[in-house]
């Protein structure tokens, strides 16, 4: 059984930032990541462009140089790989944390590969793991995905995109440009208000000219092998269909926090209770970093405004170690 001062759960940008700060402070640590390095970014669409500029995504003082002011997914993957290599961070990939329990004075962390103990736990798990389901018949069919990747796969196919936020709009435009026959099914009355400002006119023009069909104030009723039923204000519509891209968003694994005894707010946001100065949760010795701090409000925290969490947490842990 290996012991560390700090175990960091989550190997995304904020988890890496916490590791860098721990290393600078001379604290021994390990990062446990259930997937690949910066796994959430890896699962982004291959052609995705960040809303933030490259300097706002920097961690550890390592410059992020990109070809354009707003970097792409591939540039971000390479940047965080280079940061990890530069600092020689102690990270263990494809190792899922299954359980965290408090012993008398330590935490015991059980993973798919090993068991560890730690004095402190930092949770930086993000929110890209659990998709919001449509909860309709046929959602389990292989042709339905909640993780859109590459538009070429959908060339010359009948594609339904559910949702009209950034991921849905990107999927609709990119697959249409590869020759897909695209229909959008949008619960609301318009394209999402948070869609990137340089993309919104593009999708609105494509819908206006009829290149991309859109049903607003509509929902999917049922998915079948070759058809999809849609409930619209004018009644049910049945469409020929090859693939469904359910860009319905994602949610953090708050159950994991509750299983550890971390208190959440009792409103719909279910925001974890924490000390804003130290980011320590209601469980002494367990700290939260990144978007997980916002609970169900996943649009409040990003890489650029979560980097400071790492500094606050490691300072708090260092003060305890000195006292």
PDB file of C-alpha atoms in Angstrom:
ATOM      1  CA  UNK A   1       0.000   0.000   0.000  1.00  0.00           C
ATOM      2  CA  UNK A   2       1.489   3.307  -1.120  1.00  0.00           C
ATOM      3  CA  UNK A   3       1.101   6.484   0.902  1.00  0.00           C
ATOM      4  CA  UNK A   4       1.087  10.071  -0.418  1.00  0.00           C
ATOM      5  CA  UNK A   5       0.558  13.420   1.243  1.00  0.00           C
ATOM      6  CA  UNK A   6      -1.946  14.249  -1.515  1.00  0.00           C
ATOM      7  CA  UNK A   7      -3.976  12.136  -3.897  1.00  0.00           C
ATOM      8  CA  UNK A   8      -5.453  14.132  -6.773  1.00  0.00           C
ATOM      9  CA  UNK A   9      -8.459  12.510  -8.432  1.00  0.00           C
ATOM     10  CA  UNK A  10      -8.781  13.699 -12.038  1.00  0.00           C
ATOM     11  CA  UNK A  11      -6.051  14.291 -14.602  1.00  0.00           C
ATOM     12  CA  UNK A  12      -7.581  17.228 -16.445  1.00  0.00           C
ATOM     13  CA  UNK A  13      -6.002  20.691 -16.663  1.00  0.00           C
ATOM     14  CA  UNK A  14      -7.008  21.636 -13.112  1.00  0.00           C
ATOM     15  CA  UNK A  15      -5.838  18.317 -11.687  1.00  0.00           C
ATOM     16  CA  UNK A  16      -2.505  18.892 -13.426  1.00  0.00           C
ATOM     17  CA  UNK A  17      -2.372  22.436 -12.025  1.00  0.00           C
ATOM     18  CA  UNK A  18      -2.855  21.019  -8.522  1.00  0.00           C
ATOM     19  CA  UNK A  19      -0.037  18.527  -9.139  1.00  0.00           C
ATOM     20  CA  UNK A  20       2.298  21.298 -10.286  1.00  0.00           C
ATOM     21  CA  UNK A  21       1.590  23.396  -7.197  1.00  0.00           C
ATOM     22  CA  UNK A  22       2.074  20.366  -4.926  1.00  0.00           C
ATOM     23  CA  UNK A  23       5.382  19.609  -6.614  1.00  0.00           C
ATOM     24  CA  UNK A  24       6.541  23.206  -6.223  1.00  0.00           C
ATOM     25  CA  UNK A  25       5.630  23.058  -2.518  1.00  0.00           C
ATOM     26  CA  UNK A  26       7.664  19.879  -2.034  1.00  0.00           C
ATOM     27  CA  UNK A  27       4.617  17.746  -1.237  1.00  0.00           C
ATOM     28  CA  UNK A  28       4.493  14.170  -2.481  1.00  0.00           C
ATOM     29  CA  UNK A  29       1.404  13.408  -4.536  1.00  0.00           C
ATOM     30  CA  UNK A  30      -0.074  11.197  -7.212  1.00  0.00           C
ATOM     31  CA  UNK A  31      -2.706  12.010  -9.845  1.00  0.00           C
ATOM     32  CA  UNK A  32      -5.223   9.248 -10.564  1.00  0.00           C
ATOM     33  CA  UNK A  33      -7.048   9.520 -13.911  1.00  0.00           C
ATOM     34  CA  UNK A  34      -9.584   6.970 -15.115  1.00  0.00           C
ATOM     35  CA  UNK A  35      -8.883   7.652 -18.797  1.00  0.00           C
ATOM     36  CA  UNK A  36      -6.224   9.246 -20.932  1.00  0.00           C
ATOM     37  CA  UNK A  37      -4.314  12.404 -20.054  1.00  0.00           C
ATOM     38  CA  UNK A  38      -6.819  15.313 -19.960  1.00  0.00           C
ATOM     39  CA  UNK A  39      -9.463  12.738 -20.828  1.00  0.00           C
ATOM     40  CA  UNK A  40     -12.346  15.212 -21.127  1.00  0.00           C
ATOM     41  CA  UNK A  41     -10.459  17.287 -23.692  1.00  0.00           C
ATOM     42  CA  UNK A  42      -9.599  14.130 -25.592  1.00  0.00           C
ATOM     43  CA  UNK A  43     -13.325  13.374 -25.878  1.00  0.00           C
ATOM     44  CA  UNK A  44     -14.082  16.808 -27.346  1.00  0.00           C
ATOM     45  CA  UNK A  45     -14.917  16.939 -31.085  1.00  0.00           C
ATOM     46  CA  UNK A  46     -11.740  16.726 -33.163  1.00  0.00           C
ATOM     47  CA  UNK A  47     -12.290  20.135 -34.796  1.00  0.00           C
ATOM     48  CA  UNK A  48     -13.302  21.992 -31.639  1.00  0.00           C
ATOM     49  CA  UNK A  49     -11.978  25.506 -31.019  1.00  0.00           C
ATOM     50  CA  UNK A  50     -11.864  26.859 -27.459  1.00  0.00           C
ATOM     51  CA  UNK A  51     -13.767  29.977 -26.475  1.00  0.00           C
ATOM     52  CA  UNK A  52     -10.806  31.044 -24.298  1.00  0.00           C
ATOM     53  CA  UNK A  53      -7.561  32.384 -25.707  1.00  0.00           C
ATOM     54  CA  UNK A  54      -4.451  30.252 -25.269  1.00  0.00           C
ATOM     55  CA  UNK A  55      -2.876  32.318 -22.473  1.00  0.00           C
ATOM     56  CA  UNK A  56      -5.999  31.787 -20.346  1.00  0.00           C
ATOM     57  CA  UNK A  57      -5.516  28.027 -20.568  1.00  0.00           C
ATOM     58  CA  UNK A  58      -1.904  28.084 -19.363  1.00  0.00           C
ATOM     59  CA  UNK A  59      -0.863  26.296 -16.188  1.00  0.00           C
ATOM     60  CA  UNK A  60       2.434  26.117 -14.318  1.00  0.00           C
ATOM     61  CA  UNK A  61       3.814  29.179 -16.106  1.00  0.00           C
ATOM     62  CA  UNK A  62       4.390  27.172 -19.298  1.00  0.00           C
ATOM     63  CA  UNK A  63       3.535  29.303 -22.373  1.00  0.00           C
ATOM     64  CA  UNK A  64       0.737  27.992 -24.586  1.00  0.00           C
ATOM     65  CA  UNK A  65       1.602  28.916 -28.165  1.00  0.00           C
ATOM     66  CA  UNK A  66      -1.131  28.309 -30.742  1.00  0.00           C
ATOM     67  CA  UNK A  67      -1.563  29.156 -34.396  1.00  0.00           C
ATOM     68  CA  UNK A  68      -4.559  31.379 -33.656  1.00  0.00           C
ATOM     69  CA  UNK A  69      -5.674  33.349 -30.591  1.00  0.00           C
ATOM     70  CA  UNK A  70      -8.232  30.644 -29.768  1.00  0.00           C
ATOM     71  CA  UNK A  71      -6.542  27.244 -29.720  1.00  0.00           C
ATOM     72  CA  UNK A  72      -7.925  23.982 -31.044  1.00  0.00           C
ATOM     73  CA  UNK A  73      -8.506  20.702 -29.221  1.00  0.00           C
ATOM     74  CA  UNK A  74      -5.394  19.144 -30.752  1.00  0.00           C
ATOM     75  CA  UNK A  75      -3.248  22.097 -29.708  1.00  0.00           C
ATOM     76  CA  UNK A  76      -4.592  21.822 -26.145  1.00  0.00           C
ATOM     77  CA  UNK A  77      -3.881  18.088 -25.999  1.00  0.00           C
ATOM     78  CA  UNK A  78      -0.309  18.683 -27.096  1.00  0.00           C
ATOM     79  CA  UNK A  79       0.111  21.595 -24.660  1.00  0.00           C
ATOM     80  CA  UNK A  80      -1.023  19.651 -21.585  1.00  0.00           C
ATOM     81  CA  UNK A  81       1.048  16.635 -22.654  1.00  0.00           C
ATOM     82  CA  UNK A  82       4.067  18.924 -22.865  1.00  0.00           C
ATOM     83  CA  UNK A  83       3.314  20.431 -19.443  1.00  0.00           C
ATOM     84  CA  UNK A  84       3.046  16.955 -17.924  1.00  0.00           C
ATOM     85  CA  UNK A  85       6.363  15.976 -19.482  1.00  0.00           C
ATOM     86  CA  UNK A  86       8.097  19.226 -18.500  1.00  0.00           C
ATOM     87  CA  UNK A  87       7.258  18.810 -14.820  1.00  0.00           C
ATOM     88  CA  UNK A  88       7.489  15.001 -14.964  1.00  0.00           C
ATOM     89  CA  UNK A  89       4.222  14.848 -13.079  1.00  0.00           C
ATOM     90  CA  UNK A  90       3.421  11.692 -11.126  1.00  0.00           C
ATOM     91  CA  UNK A  91       0.237  10.657 -12.915  1.00  0.00           C
ATOM     92  CA  UNK A  92      -1.319   7.216 -13.301  1.00  0.00           C
ATOM     93  CA  UNK A  93      -3.622   6.927 -16.299  1.00  0.00           C
ATOM     94  CA  UNK A  94      -6.466   4.492 -16.967  1.00  0.00           C
ATOM     95  CA  UNK A  95      -6.844   3.888 -13.235  1.00  0.00           C
ATOM     96  CA  UNK A  96     -10.361   4.459 -11.922  1.00  0.00           C
ATOM     97  CA  UNK A  97     -10.972   5.457  -8.313  1.00  0.00           C
ATOM     98  CA  UNK A  98     -13.676   3.167  -6.963  1.00  0.00           C
ATOM     99  CA  UNK A  99     -13.866   4.180  -3.328  1.00  0.00           C
ATOM    100  CA  UNK A 100     -12.501   6.729  -0.876  1.00  0.00           C
ATOM    101  CA  UNK A 101     -12.873   6.054   2.839  1.00  0.00           C
ATOM    102  CA  UNK A 102     -11.697   7.888   5.924  1.00  0.00           C
ATOM    103  CA  UNK A 103      -9.740   5.810   8.404  1.00  0.00           C
ATOM    104  CA  UNK A 104      -8.691   7.137  11.810  1.00  0.00           C
ATOM    105  CA  UNK A 105      -6.271   9.749  10.504  1.00  0.00           C
ATOM    106  CA  UNK A 106      -5.844   8.903   6.808  1.00  0.00           C
ATOM    107  CA  UNK A 107      -7.834   8.409   3.630  1.00  0.00           C
ATOM    108  CA  UNK A 108      -7.843   5.040   1.941  1.00  0.00           C
ATOM    109  CA  UNK A 109      -8.291   5.171  -1.830  1.00  0.00           C
ATOM    110  CA  UNK A 110      -9.187   1.989  -3.682  1.00  0.00           C
ATOM    111  CA  UNK A 111      -8.753   1.937  -7.462  1.00  0.00           C
ATOM    112  CA  UNK A 112      -9.052  -0.622 -10.221  1.00  0.00           C
ATOM    113  CA  UNK A 113      -5.321  -1.284  -9.875  1.00  0.00           C
ATOM    114  CA  UNK A 114      -4.215  -0.631  -6.330  1.00  0.00           C
ATOM    115  CA  UNK A 115      -4.941   0.734  -2.865  1.00  0.00           C
ATOM    116  CA  UNK A 116      -3.393   3.928  -1.528  1.00  0.00           C
ATOM    117  CA  UNK A 117      -3.471   6.026   1.605  1.00  0.00           C
ATOM    118  CA  UNK A 118      -3.241   9.805   1.769  1.00  0.00           C
ATOM    119  CA  UNK A 119      -3.321  12.695   4.207  1.00  0.00           C
ATOM    120  CA  UNK A 120      -5.335  14.874   1.833  1.00  0.00           C
ATOM    121  CA  UNK A 121      -7.599  14.339  -1.170  1.00  0.00           C
ATOM    122  CA  UNK A 122      -8.144  16.789  -4.036  1.00  0.00           C
ATOM    123  CA  UNK A 123     -11.086  16.077  -6.327  1.00  0.00           C
ATOM    124  CA  UNK A 124     -10.838  17.664  -9.777  1.00  0.00           C
ATOM    125  CA  UNK A 125     -13.141  15.404 -11.772  1.00  0.00           C
ATOM    126  CA  UNK A 126     -14.890  17.918 -14.030  1.00  0.00           C
ATOM    127  CA  UNK A 127     -18.315  17.239 -15.495  1.00  0.00           C
ATOM    128  CA  UNK A 128     -17.859  15.460 -18.832  1.00  0.00           C
ATOM    129  CA  UNK A 129     -18.452  11.925 -17.571  1.00  0.00           C
ATOM    130  CA  UNK A 130     -22.232  11.590 -17.294  1.00  0.00           C
ATOM    131  CA  UNK A 131     -24.395  12.691 -20.249  1.00  0.00           C
ATOM    132  CA  UNK A 132     -27.952  13.892 -19.792  1.00  0.00           C
ATOM    133  CA  UNK A 133     -30.083  11.156 -21.301  1.00  0.00           C
ATOM    134  CA  UNK A 134     -33.043  11.656 -23.606  1.00  0.00           C
ATOM    135  CA  UNK A 135     -34.870   8.904 -21.728  1.00  0.00           C
ATOM    136  CA  UNK A 136     -36.774   7.775 -24.802  1.00  0.00           C
ATOM    137  CA  UNK A 137     -37.236   4.332 -26.378  1.00  0.00           C
ATOM    138  CA  UNK A 138     -34.352   3.450 -28.683  1.00  0.00           C
ATOM    139  CA  UNK A 139     -31.726   5.614 -27.001  1.00  0.00           C
ATOM    140  CA  UNK A 140     -29.684   2.486 -26.387  1.00  0.00           C
ATOM    141  CA  UNK A 141     -29.332   1.769 -30.130  1.00  0.00           C
ATOM    142  CA  UNK A 142     -25.743   1.805 -31.481  1.00  0.00           C
ATOM    143  CA  UNK A 143     -26.593   4.649 -33.855  1.00  0.00           C
ATOM    144  CA  UNK A 144     -27.145   7.036 -30.908  1.00  0.00           C
ATOM    145  CA  UNK A 145     -24.168   8.829 -29.372  1.00  0.00           C
ATOM    146  CA  UNK A 146     -23.720  11.451 -26.649  1.00  0.00           C
ATOM    147  CA  UNK A 147     -20.083  12.035 -27.657  1.00  0.00           C
ATOM    148  CA  UNK A 148     -19.681  13.529 -31.110  1.00  0.00           C
ATOM    149  CA  UNK A 149     -16.137  13.228 -32.463  1.00  0.00           C
ATOM    150  CA  UNK A 150     -15.435  13.370 -36.214  1.00  0.00           C
ATOM    151  CA  UNK A 151     -17.779  14.725 -38.934  1.00  0.00           C
ATOM    152  CA  UNK A 152     -16.416  12.507 -41.721  1.00  0.00           C
ATOM    153  CA  UNK A 153     -18.123   9.491 -40.126  1.00  0.00           C
ATOM    154  CA  UNK A 154     -21.533  11.018 -40.944  1.00  0.00           C
ATOM    155  CA  UNK A 155     -20.896  11.912 -44.591  1.00  0.00           C
ATOM    156  CA  UNK A 156     -24.008  11.475 -46.796  1.00  0.00           C
ATOM    157  CA  UNK A 157     -26.107  10.171 -43.883  1.00  0.00           C
ATOM    158  CA  UNK A 158     -29.414  11.322 -42.397  1.00  0.00           C
ATOM    159  CA  UNK A 159     -28.345  12.821 -39.085  1.00  0.00           C
ATOM    160  CA  UNK A 160     -30.448  14.208 -36.245  1.00  0.00           C
ATOM    161  CA  UNK A 161     -28.689  16.517 -33.780  1.00  0.00           C
ATOM    162  CA  UNK A 162     -30.533  16.976 -30.493  1.00  0.00           C
ATOM    163  CA  UNK A 163     -29.643  20.250 -28.765  1.00  0.00           C
ATOM    164  CA  UNK A 164     -28.575  23.727 -29.841  1.00  0.00           C
ATOM    165  CA  UNK A 165     -25.739  24.693 -27.538  1.00  0.00           C
ATOM    166  CA  UNK A 166     -22.097  24.818 -28.678  1.00  0.00           C
ATOM    167  CA  UNK A 167     -21.599  21.079 -29.076  1.00  0.00           C
ATOM    168  CA  UNK A 168     -24.865  20.596 -30.941  1.00  0.00           C
ATOM    169  CA  UNK A 169     -24.282  23.551 -33.258  1.00  0.00           C
ATOM    170  CA  UNK A 170     -20.730  22.416 -34.027  1.00  0.00           C
ATOM    171  CA  UNK A 171     -21.952  18.887 -34.783  1.00  0.00           C
ATOM    172  CA  UNK A 172     -24.720  20.178 -37.061  1.00  0.00           C
ATOM    173  CA  UNK A 173     -22.462  22.500 -39.052  1.00  0.00           C
ATOM    174  CA  UNK A 174     -19.528  20.128 -39.355  1.00  0.00           C
ATOM    175  CA  UNK A 175     -21.549  17.087 -40.425  1.00  0.00           C
ATOM    176  CA  UNK A 176     -23.549  19.203 -42.888  1.00  0.00           C
ATOM    177  CA  UNK A 177     -20.302  20.418 -44.451  1.00  0.00           C
ATOM    178  CA  UNK A 178     -19.301  16.773 -44.940  1.00  0.00           C
ATOM    179  CA  UNK A 179     -22.472  16.098 -46.895  1.00  0.00           C
ATOM    180  CA  UNK A 180     -24.791  14.876 -44.134  1.00  0.00           C
ATOM    181  CA  UNK A 181     -28.507  15.675 -44.323  1.00  0.00           C
ATOM    182  CA  UNK A 182     -28.899  17.350 -40.943  1.00  0.00           C
ATOM    183  CA  UNK A 183     -31.985  17.989 -38.834  1.00  0.00           C
ATOM    184  CA  UNK A 184     -31.773  19.742 -35.465  1.00  0.00           C
ATOM    185  CA  UNK A 185     -34.271  19.034 -32.681  1.00  0.00           C
ATOM    186  CA  UNK A 186     -34.265  21.901 -30.183  1.00  0.00           C
ATOM    187  CA  UNK A 187     -36.229  21.951 -26.948  1.00  0.00           C
ATOM    188  CA  UNK A 188     -36.186  25.744 -26.779  1.00  0.00           C
ATOM    189  CA  UNK A 189     -37.372  28.424 -29.184  1.00  0.00           C
ATOM    190  CA  UNK A 190     -33.967  29.443 -30.537  1.00  0.00           C
ATOM    191  CA  UNK A 191     -30.291  28.561 -30.827  1.00  0.00           C
ATOM    192  CA  UNK A 192     -28.614  28.606 -27.395  1.00  0.00           C
ATOM    193  CA  UNK A 193     -27.634  32.030 -26.109  1.00  0.00           C
ATOM    194  CA  UNK A 194     -24.172  30.796 -25.051  1.00  0.00           C
ATOM    195  CA  UNK A 195     -23.217  29.581 -28.536  1.00  0.00           C
ATOM    196  CA  UNK A 196     -19.871  31.063 -29.637  1.00  0.00           C
ATOM    197  CA  UNK A 197     -20.488  34.462 -31.161  1.00  0.00           C
ATOM    198  CA  UNK A 198     -18.584  33.699 -34.345  1.00  0.00           C
ATOM    199  CA  UNK A 199     -20.563  30.474 -34.894  1.00  0.00           C
ATOM    200  CA  UNK A 200     -24.101  31.627 -34.130  1.00  0.00           C
ATOM    201  CA  UNK A 201     -24.626  33.591 -37.403  1.00  0.00           C
ATOM    202  CA  UNK A 202     -23.391  30.572 -39.368  1.00  0.00           C
ATOM    203  CA  UNK A 203     -25.942  28.142 -37.934  1.00  0.00           C
ATOM    204  CA  UNK A 204     -28.764  30.677 -38.081  1.00  0.00           C
ATOM    205  CA  UNK A 205     -28.049  31.376 -41.755  1.00  0.00           C
ATOM    206  CA  UNK A 206     -27.901  27.655 -42.583  1.00  0.00           C
ATOM    207  CA  UNK A 207     -31.282  27.137 -40.935  1.00  0.00           C
ATOM    208  CA  UNK A 208     -32.784  30.229 -42.595  1.00  0.00           C
ATOM    209  CA  UNK A 209     -31.711  29.119 -46.070  1.00  0.00           C
ATOM    210  CA  UNK A 210     -32.965  25.578 -45.454  1.00  0.00           C
ATOM    211  CA  UNK A 211     -29.588  23.833 -45.677  1.00  0.00           C
ATOM    212  CA  UNK A 212     -30.090  22.541 -42.123  1.00  0.00           C
ATOM    213  CA  UNK A 213     -33.617  21.732 -41.009  1.00  0.00           C
ATOM    214  CA  UNK A 214     -34.565  22.690 -37.458  1.00  0.00           C
ATOM    215  CA  UNK A 215     -37.544  21.865 -35.256  1.00  0.00           C
ATOM    216  CA  UNK A 216     -37.798  24.297 -32.339  1.00  0.00           C
ATOM    217  CA  UNK A 217     -39.878  23.761 -29.188  1.00  0.00           C
ATOM    218  CA  UNK A 218     -39.594  20.068 -30.055  1.00  0.00           C
ATOM    219  CA  UNK A 219     -38.415  16.824 -28.467  1.00  0.00           C
ATOM    220  CA  UNK A 220     -37.546  13.312 -29.565  1.00  0.00           C
ATOM    221  CA  UNK A 221     -40.300  10.799 -28.794  1.00  0.00           C
ATOM    222  CA  UNK A 222     -38.807   7.524 -30.050  1.00  0.00           C
ATOM    223  CA  UNK A 223     -35.738   6.303 -31.938  1.00  0.00           C
ATOM    224  CA  UNK A 224     -35.895   3.276 -34.213  1.00  0.00           C
ATOM    225  CA  UNK A 225     -33.365   1.612 -36.485  1.00  0.00           C
ATOM    226  CA  UNK A 226     -34.192   3.720 -39.531  1.00  0.00           C
ATOM    227  CA  UNK A 227     -36.585   6.389 -38.209  1.00  0.00           C
ATOM    228  CA  UNK A 228     -37.063   8.902 -35.395  1.00  0.00           C
ATOM    229  CA  UNK A 229     -40.358  10.294 -34.092  1.00  0.00           C
ATOM    230  CA  UNK A 230     -40.310  13.959 -33.046  1.00  0.00           C
ATOM    231  CA  UNK A 231     -42.959  15.833 -31.075  1.00  0.00           C
ATOM    232  CA  UNK A 232     -43.331  19.322 -32.559  1.00  0.00           C
ATOM    233  CA  UNK A 233     -45.814  22.154 -31.942  1.00  0.00           C
ATOM    234  CA  UNK A 234     -47.596  21.025 -35.127  1.00  0.00           C
ATOM    235  CA  UNK A 235     -47.780  17.404 -34.026  1.00  0.00           C
ATOM    236  CA  UNK A 236     -45.629  14.300 -34.360  1.00  0.00           C
ATOM    237  CA  UNK A 237     -43.186  14.090 -37.273  1.00  0.00           C
ATOM    238  CA  UNK A 238     -41.414  10.897 -38.373  1.00  0.00           C
ATOM    239  CA  UNK A 239     -38.029  11.339 -40.051  1.00  0.00           C
ATOM    240  CA  UNK A 240     -35.803   8.932 -41.904  1.00  0.00           C
ATOM    241  CA  UNK A 241     -32.623   8.585 -39.877  1.00  0.00           C
ATOM    242  CA  UNK A 242     -29.230   6.899 -39.830  1.00  0.00           C
ATOM    243  CA  UNK A 243     -27.600   8.492 -36.759  1.00  0.00           C
ATOM    244  CA  UNK A 244     -28.608  10.546 -33.721  1.00  0.00           C
ATOM    245  CA  UNK A 245     -26.113  12.882 -32.031  1.00  0.00           C
ATOM    246  CA  UNK A 246     -27.577  13.695 -28.609  1.00  0.00           C
ATOM    247  CA  UNK A 247     -25.734  16.897 -27.688  1.00  0.00           C
ATOM    248  CA  UNK A 248     -27.753  17.277 -24.517  1.00  0.00           C
ATOM    249  CA  UNK A 249     -24.923  18.200 -22.168  1.00  0.00           C
ATOM    250  CA  UNK A 250     -23.182  16.530 -19.263  1.00  0.00           C
ATOM    251  CA  UNK A 251     -23.260  16.565 -15.477  1.00  0.00           C
ATOM    252  CA  UNK A 252     -20.688  16.097 -12.718  1.00  0.00           C
ATOM    253  CA  UNK A 253     -20.561  12.903 -10.675  1.00  0.00           C
ATOM    254  CA  UNK A 254     -22.054  14.392  -7.532  1.00  0.00           C
ATOM    255  CA  UNK A 255     -22.918  10.940  -6.227  1.00  0.00           C
ATOM    256  CA  UNK A 256     -19.192  10.320  -5.840  1.00  0.00           C
ATOM    257  CA  UNK A 257     -18.982  13.374  -3.573  1.00  0.00           C
ATOM    258  CA  UNK A 258     -22.010  12.331  -1.547  1.00  0.00           C
ATOM    259  CA  UNK A 259     -20.584   8.840  -1.074  1.00  0.00           C
ATOM    260  CA  UNK A 260     -17.584  10.494   0.564  1.00  0.00           C
ATOM    261  CA  UNK A 261     -19.874  12.437   2.889  1.00  0.00           C
ATOM    262  CA  UNK A 262     -19.439  15.828   1.211  1.00  0.00           C
ATOM    263  CA  UNK A 263     -22.409  18.084   1.861  1.00  0.00           C
ATOM    264  CA  UNK A 264     -24.227  19.598  -1.131  1.00  0.00           C
ATOM    265  CA  UNK A 265     -26.628  22.530  -1.225  1.00  0.00           C
ATOM    266  CA  UNK A 266     -30.254  21.487  -1.057  1.00  0.00           C
ATOM    267  CA  UNK A 267     -31.380  23.462  -4.096  1.00  0.00           C
ATOM    268  CA  UNK A 268     -31.387  22.359  -7.730  1.00  0.00           C
ATOM    269  CA  UNK A 269     -27.743  23.416  -8.224  1.00  0.00           C
ATOM    270  CA  UNK A 270     -26.514  20.934  -5.571  1.00  0.00           C
ATOM    271  CA  UNK A 271     -23.355  22.968  -5.093  1.00  0.00           C
ATOM    272  CA  UNK A 272     -20.751  21.367  -2.805  1.00  0.00           C
ATOM    273  CA  UNK A 273     -20.297  23.192   0.482  1.00  0.00           C
ATOM    274  CA  UNK A 274     -16.700  24.428   0.717  1.00  0.00           C
ATOM    275  CA  UNK A 275     -14.490  27.088   2.232  1.00  0.00           C
ATOM    276  CA  UNK A 276     -13.929  29.683  -0.522  1.00  0.00           C
ATOM    277  CA  UNK A 277     -10.496  30.589   0.866  1.00  0.00           C
ATOM    278  CA  UNK A 278      -9.097  27.055   0.990  1.00  0.00           C
ATOM    279  CA  UNK A 279     -11.560  25.040  -1.149  1.00  0.00           C
ATOM    280  CA  UNK A 280     -11.792  22.465   1.628  1.00  0.00           C
ATOM    281  CA  UNK A 281     -15.126  20.657   1.523  1.00  0.00           C
ATOM    282  CA  UNK A 282     -17.375  19.796   4.454  1.00  0.00           C
ATOM    283  CA  UNK A 283     -15.183  16.694   4.913  1.00  0.00           C
ATOM    284  CA  UNK A 284     -11.953  17.761   6.577  1.00  0.00           C
ATOM    285  CA  UNK A 285      -8.958  17.017   4.369  1.00  0.00           C
ATOM    286  CA  UNK A 286     -10.959  16.742   1.128  1.00  0.00           C
ATOM    287  CA  UNK A 287     -10.595  19.654  -1.293  1.00  0.00           C
ATOM    288  CA  UNK A 288     -12.437  20.433  -4.533  1.00  0.00           C
ATOM    289  CA  UNK A 289     -10.932  22.104  -7.600  1.00  0.00           C
ATOM    290  CA  UNK A 290     -12.334  23.133 -10.957  1.00  0.00           C
ATOM    291  CA  UNK A 291     -15.828  22.880 -12.369  1.00  0.00           C
ATOM    292  CA  UNK A 292     -16.912  20.287  -9.778  1.00  0.00           C
ATOM    293  CA  UNK A 293     -17.083  23.187  -7.304  1.00  0.00           C
ATOM    294  CA  UNK A 294     -20.115  24.578  -9.143  1.00  0.00           C
ATOM    295  CA  UNK A 295     -22.318  21.527  -8.769  1.00  0.00           C
ATOM    296  CA  UNK A 296     -24.918  21.326 -11.527  1.00  0.00           C
ATOM    297  CA  UNK A 297     -24.014  24.846 -12.667  1.00  0.00           C
ATOM    298  CA  UNK A 298     -21.350  23.656 -15.116  1.00  0.00           C
ATOM    299  CA  UNK A 299     -21.206  26.960 -17.025  1.00  0.00           C
ATOM    300  CA  UNK A 300     -19.789  29.062 -14.185  1.00  0.00           C
ATOM    301  CA  UNK A 301     -16.288  27.611 -13.885  1.00  0.00           C
ATOM    302  CA  UNK A 302     -13.784  26.985 -16.661  1.00  0.00           C
ATOM    303  CA  UNK A 303     -10.056  26.301 -16.930  1.00  0.00           C
ATOM    304  CA  UNK A 304      -9.272  30.004 -17.000  1.00  0.00           C
ATOM    305  CA  UNK A 305     -11.070  30.881 -13.762  1.00  0.00           C
ATOM    306  CA  UNK A 306     -10.326  27.606 -11.929  1.00  0.00           C
ATOM    307  CA  UNK A 307      -6.531  27.662 -12.119  1.00  0.00           C
ATOM    308  CA  UNK A 308      -6.410  29.695  -8.906  1.00  0.00           C
ATOM    309  CA  UNK A 309      -8.077  26.820  -7.030  1.00  0.00           C
ATOM    310  CA  UNK A 310      -4.832  24.854  -7.193  1.00  0.00           C
ATOM    311  CA  UNK A 311      -2.867  27.674  -5.565  1.00  0.00           C
ATOM    312  CA  UNK A 312      -5.414  28.121  -2.757  1.00  0.00           C
ATOM    313  CA  UNK A 313      -5.599  24.409  -1.986  1.00  0.00           C
ATOM    314  CA  UNK A 314      -1.851  23.753  -1.882  1.00  0.00           C
ATOM    315  CA  UNK A 315      -1.268  26.850   0.231  1.00  0.00           C
ATOM    316  CA  UNK A 316      -3.860  25.586   2.725  1.00  0.00           C
ATOM    317  CA  UNK A 317      -2.313  22.104   2.822  1.00  0.00           C
ATOM    318  CA  UNK A 318       1.192  23.541   3.185  1.00  0.00           C
ATOM    319  CA  UNK A 319       0.107  25.676   6.140  1.00  0.00           C
ATOM    320  CA  UNK A 320      -1.271  22.566   7.841  1.00  0.00           C
ATOM    321  CA  UNK A 321       1.962  20.688   7.200  1.00  0.00           C
ATOM    322  CA  UNK A 322       3.971  23.499   8.793  1.00  0.00           C
ATOM    323  CA  UNK A 323       1.768  23.805  11.853  1.00  0.00           C
TER     324      UNK A 323
END
